[in-house]
């Protein structure tokens, strides 16, 4: 099953992608996580990506598309994957379509997790990310077992620079101008599914499981 998660930053795509990955036994591929791990390891890609990410802008398509096309060609992705944070532009969607067509494949589902902007801004200020493994939490909606400590690896939790209110506003502008057009794009392809992302995490996930059949 080849799944794409659509939705604004902070809509809960990553949380649902992780649940889908566990339930269906397919890898969760997050471009944001790939960039953050490159930043942490001080790679050239990480250095380039950071300058865009810190300003709430998108990393250019030429740094992003090949990375994903290579990742989905790896062995663990042969039976499918859930892509979280890619594609984010029409050219990225075209690059993905082209790469898949070359293998006689296509996207099976594009799941749009819909949340209004005003909820997003409130939510992001409560978001916390692990400094070490990148797992994300929310102080109210999805708290870690122990405050300020990652359930997965025991490291500290922080408010990411790109989750700060001024950057979130910029990211929402970028989302509306560059990423939202993908909803129509996948609707035309007949693979779009929509869920109301303002509900409880478990409720959203049950709906997604029904949509996936
Ligand atoms: P995320 O964790 O998915 O919200 O991504 C964090 C940041 O990484 C975004 O604000 C972008 O700067 C960058 N990023 C992640 N995925 C992409 C993508 N597909 N295209 C361009 N930039 C991306």
Short mmCIF file of C-alpha atoms and ligand atoms in Angstrom, two decimals:
data_model
loop_
_atom_site.label_atom_id
_atom_site.label_comp_id
_atom_site.label_asym_id
_atom_site.label_seq_id
_atom_site.Cartn_x
_atom_site.Cartn_y
_atom_site.Cartn_z
CA UNK A 1 0.00 0.00 0.00
CA UNK A 2 1.51 3.33 -1.11
CA UNK A 3 0.09 6.15 1.01
CA UNK A 4 0.67 9.90 1.05
CA UNK A 5 -0.27 12.09 4.00
CA UNK A 6 -1.51 15.59 3.11
CA UNK A 7 -2.39 18.41 5.50
CA UNK A 8 -1.02 21.58 7.03
CA UNK A 9 2.04 21.54 9.29
CA UNK A 10 0.81 20.46 12.72
CA UNK A 11 -2.37 18.81 11.40
CA UNK A 12 -1.24 15.50 12.90
CA UNK A 13 0.02 13.83 9.71
CA UNK A 14 3.10 12.48 11.44
CA UNK A 15 1.15 10.97 14.34
CA UNK A 16 -1.26 9.22 11.97
CA UNK A 17 1.57 8.15 9.64
CA UNK A 18 3.29 6.43 12.55
CA UNK A 19 0.10 4.58 13.52
CA UNK A 20 -0.46 3.51 9.89
CA UNK A 21 3.14 2.33 9.65
CA UNK A 22 2.77 0.16 12.78
CA UNK A 23 -0.67 -1.21 11.85
CA UNK A 24 0.15 -2.11 8.23
CA UNK A 25 3.84 -2.96 8.66
CA UNK A 26 5.09 -0.44 6.07
CA UNK A 27 7.88 2.12 6.60
CA UNK A 28 7.04 5.66 7.72
CA UNK A 29 9.08 7.98 5.52
CA UNK A 30 9.16 11.58 6.77
CA UNK A 31 11.19 14.09 4.75
CA UNK A 32 11.21 16.42 7.76
CA UNK A 33 12.80 13.66 9.87
CA UNK A 34 15.34 12.89 7.13
CA UNK A 35 16.35 16.56 6.97
CA UNK A 36 16.52 16.86 10.78
CA UNK A 37 18.70 13.79 11.05
CA UNK A 38 21.01 15.25 8.37
CA UNK A 39 21.18 18.52 10.33
CA UNK A 40 22.03 16.60 13.51
CA UNK A 41 24.78 14.69 11.72
CA UNK A 42 26.18 17.88 10.14
CA UNK A 43 25.92 16.63 6.53
CA UNK A 44 26.09 18.95 3.50
CA UNK A 45 22.40 18.28 2.81
CA UNK A 46 21.61 19.12 6.44
CA UNK A 47 23.48 22.43 6.24
CA UNK A 48 21.64 23.43 3.06
CA UNK A 49 18.22 22.30 4.32
CA UNK A 50 18.57 24.11 7.67
CA UNK A 51 18.73 27.58 6.12
CA UNK A 52 15.29 27.03 4.54
CA UNK A 53 13.70 25.14 7.43
CA UNK A 54 14.63 27.75 10.04
CA UNK A 55 12.73 30.36 8.00
CA UNK A 56 9.64 28.21 7.54
CA UNK A 57 10.37 27.81 3.82
CA UNK A 58 10.42 24.67 1.74
CA UNK A 59 13.72 22.99 0.94
CA UNK A 60 14.13 23.26 -2.88
CA UNK A 61 12.66 20.42 -4.94
CA UNK A 62 16.07 19.50 -6.39
CA UNK A 63 17.33 18.65 -2.88
CA UNK A 64 14.17 16.78 -1.95
CA UNK A 65 12.91 14.69 -4.90
CA UNK A 66 15.95 12.44 -5.49
CA UNK A 67 16.20 11.76 -1.78
CA UNK A 68 12.65 10.40 -1.69
CA UNK A 69 12.89 8.55 -5.00
CA UNK A 70 16.02 6.74 -3.67
CA UNK A 71 14.39 6.01 -0.32
CA UNK A 72 11.26 4.41 -1.77
CA UNK A 73 13.41 2.20 -4.00
CA UNK A 74 14.94 0.52 -0.94
CA UNK A 75 14.05 -3.04 -0.08
CA UNK A 76 11.89 -2.33 2.99
CA UNK A 77 9.61 -0.15 0.83
CA UNK A 78 8.85 -2.76 -1.83
CA UNK A 79 5.39 -3.56 -0.39
CA UNK A 80 4.54 0.07 0.23
CA UNK A 81 5.13 2.97 2.61
CA UNK A 82 3.50 5.98 4.15
CA UNK A 83 5.01 9.24 2.96
CA UNK A 84 4.74 12.05 5.52
CA UNK A 85 5.63 15.56 4.34
CA UNK A 86 6.23 14.63 0.71
CA UNK A 87 5.10 15.68 -1.84
CA UNK A 88 4.66 19.31 -0.79
CA UNK A 89 4.62 20.92 -4.25
CA UNK A 90 3.14 20.01 -7.65
CA UNK A 91 6.64 19.40 -9.15
CA UNK A 92 7.37 16.98 -6.27
CA UNK A 93 4.08 15.16 -6.98
CA UNK A 94 5.03 14.97 -10.67
CA UNK A 95 8.49 13.63 -9.80
CA UNK A 96 6.92 10.95 -7.60
CA UNK A 97 4.38 10.00 -10.28
CA UNK A 98 7.14 9.74 -12.87
CA UNK A 99 9.33 7.55 -10.62
CA UNK A 100 6.40 5.25 -9.79
CA UNK A 101 5.24 4.99 -13.40
CA UNK A 102 8.71 3.78 -14.31
CA UNK A 103 8.02 0.75 -12.10
CA UNK A 104 4.37 0.27 -13.12
CA UNK A 105 3.22 1.61 -9.73
CA UNK A 106 1.06 4.47 -8.50
CA UNK A 107 -0.10 6.13 -5.28
CA UNK A 108 -2.99 4.15 -3.71
CA UNK A 109 -4.25 6.70 -1.19
CA UNK A 110 -3.64 10.40 -0.46
CA UNK A 111 -5.07 11.12 2.99
CA UNK A 112 -5.81 14.76 3.74
CA UNK A 113 -5.88 15.48 7.48
CA UNK A 114 -7.94 18.65 7.57
CA UNK A 115 -7.48 21.19 10.40
CA UNK A 116 -8.36 24.94 10.25
CA UNK A 117 -5.46 27.42 10.58
CA UNK A 118 -6.61 28.82 13.94
CA UNK A 119 -6.42 25.35 15.54
CA UNK A 120 -2.98 24.79 13.99
CA UNK A 121 -1.46 27.87 15.59
CA UNK A 122 -2.81 26.88 19.02
CA UNK A 123 -1.61 23.31 18.62
CA UNK A 124 1.93 24.07 17.46
CA UNK A 125 2.82 26.07 20.55
CA UNK A 126 2.12 22.90 22.60
CA UNK A 127 4.12 20.61 20.36
CA UNK A 128 7.35 19.13 21.74
CA UNK A 129 9.99 17.16 19.86
CA UNK A 130 12.71 14.86 21.14
CA UNK A 131 16.19 16.36 20.71
CA UNK A 132 17.57 12.93 19.97
CA UNK A 133 15.15 10.68 18.03
CA UNK A 134 12.69 13.32 16.73
CA UNK A 135 9.54 11.72 18.22
CA UNK A 136 6.81 14.34 18.67
CA UNK A 137 4.33 14.94 21.49
CA UNK A 138 1.79 17.54 22.54
CA UNK A 139 1.66 18.88 26.09
CA UNK A 140 -2.17 18.49 26.16
CA UNK A 141 -3.27 16.13 23.37
CA UNK A 142 -0.45 13.61 23.30
CA UNK A 143 1.78 14.07 26.36
CA UNK A 144 4.81 11.89 27.07
CA UNK A 145 4.55 9.55 30.09
CA UNK A 146 7.01 11.74 32.01
CA UNK A 147 6.91 15.50 31.42
CA UNK A 148 9.78 16.76 29.25
CA UNK A 149 11.18 13.26 28.62
CA UNK A 150 10.89 11.19 25.41
CA UNK A 151 8.97 7.88 25.85
CA UNK A 152 11.01 6.29 23.07
CA UNK A 153 14.60 7.11 24.01
CA UNK A 154 14.53 9.03 27.32
CA UNK A 155 16.12 12.23 25.90
CA UNK A 156 14.84 15.77 26.53
CA UNK A 157 11.92 17.39 24.69
CA UNK A 158 11.99 20.90 23.15
CA UNK A 159 9.81 23.31 21.13
CA UNK A 160 11.40 23.11 17.68
CA UNK A 161 12.52 26.44 16.17
CA UNK A 162 10.19 25.88 13.23
CA UNK A 163 7.23 25.32 15.59
CA UNK A 164 7.58 28.83 17.08
CA UNK A 165 4.51 31.04 16.32
CA UNK A 166 6.17 33.41 13.81
CA UNK A 167 7.61 30.51 11.82
CA UNK A 168 4.31 28.60 11.99
CA UNK A 169 2.50 31.54 10.32
CA UNK A 170 5.07 31.51 7.52
CA UNK A 171 4.75 27.71 7.15
CA UNK A 172 0.96 28.04 6.88
CA UNK A 173 1.32 30.63 4.09
CA UNK A 174 3.69 28.30 2.28
CA UNK A 175 1.25 25.41 2.84
CA UNK A 176 -1.69 27.30 1.32
CA UNK A 177 0.21 28.54 -1.71
CA UNK A 178 2.33 25.48 -2.55
CA UNK A 179 0.96 22.35 -0.88
CA UNK A 180 -2.82 22.78 -0.78
CA UNK A 181 -3.09 22.51 -4.61
CA UNK A 182 -2.09 18.84 -4.15
CA UNK A 183 -5.55 18.15 -2.72
CA UNK A 184 -7.08 18.87 -6.15
CA UNK A 185 -4.23 17.05 -7.86
CA UNK A 186 -4.91 13.78 -6.00
CA UNK A 187 -8.68 14.29 -6.19
CA UNK A 188 -8.32 14.27 -10.00
CA UNK A 189 -6.25 11.09 -9.72
CA UNK A 190 -9.16 9.53 -7.77
CA UNK A 191 -7.07 8.60 -4.70
CA UNK A 192 -7.95 11.44 -2.29
CA UNK A 193 -9.48 10.59 1.12
CA UNK A 194 -10.31 13.25 3.68
CA UNK A 195 -10.49 13.06 7.48
CA UNK A 196 -11.41 15.70 10.05
CA UNK A 197 -8.14 16.24 11.90
CA UNK A 198 -9.73 18.15 14.79
CA UNK A 199 -10.95 14.89 16.37
CA UNK A 200 -9.15 12.66 18.90
CA UNK A 201 -6.07 10.83 17.61
CA UNK A 202 -7.72 7.39 18.01
CA UNK A 203 -10.94 8.50 16.30
CA UNK A 204 -9.01 9.85 13.31
CA UNK A 205 -7.02 6.63 13.10
CA UNK A 206 -10.18 4.45 13.16
CA UNK A 207 -11.58 6.51 10.28
CA UNK A 208 -8.36 6.16 8.34
CA UNK A 209 -8.41 2.38 8.81
CA UNK A 210 -11.97 2.28 7.40
CA UNK A 211 -10.92 4.42 4.42
CA UNK A 212 -7.98 2.12 3.70
CA UNK A 213 -10.36 -0.88 3.79
P1 LIG B 1 7.89 18.60 8.68
O1 LIG B 1 8.53 17.92 9.81
O2 LIG B 1 7.30 17.63 7.65
O3 LIG B 1 6.86 19.63 9.08
O4 LIG B 1 9.04 19.38 7.87
C1 LIG B 1 9.81 20.38 8.48
C2 LIG B 1 10.45 21.27 7.42
O5 LIG B 1 11.28 20.47 6.56
C3 LIG B 1 9.48 21.97 6.48
O6 LIG B 1 8.96 23.18 7.02
C4 LIG B 1 10.37 22.22 5.26
O7 LIG B 1 11.25 23.30 5.47
C5 LIG B 1 11.22 20.95 5.22
N1 LIG B 1 10.58 19.92 4.38
C6 LIG B 1 10.08 18.71 4.79
N2 LIG B 1 9.57 18.03 3.74
C7 LIG B 1 9.75 18.82 2.64
C8 LIG B 1 9.41 18.69 1.27
N3 LIG B 1 8.77 17.59 0.79
N4 LIG B 1 9.77 19.69 0.43
C9 LIG B 1 10.41 20.78 0.88
N5 LIG B 1 10.71 20.99 2.17
C10 LIG B 1 10.41 20.02 3.05
#
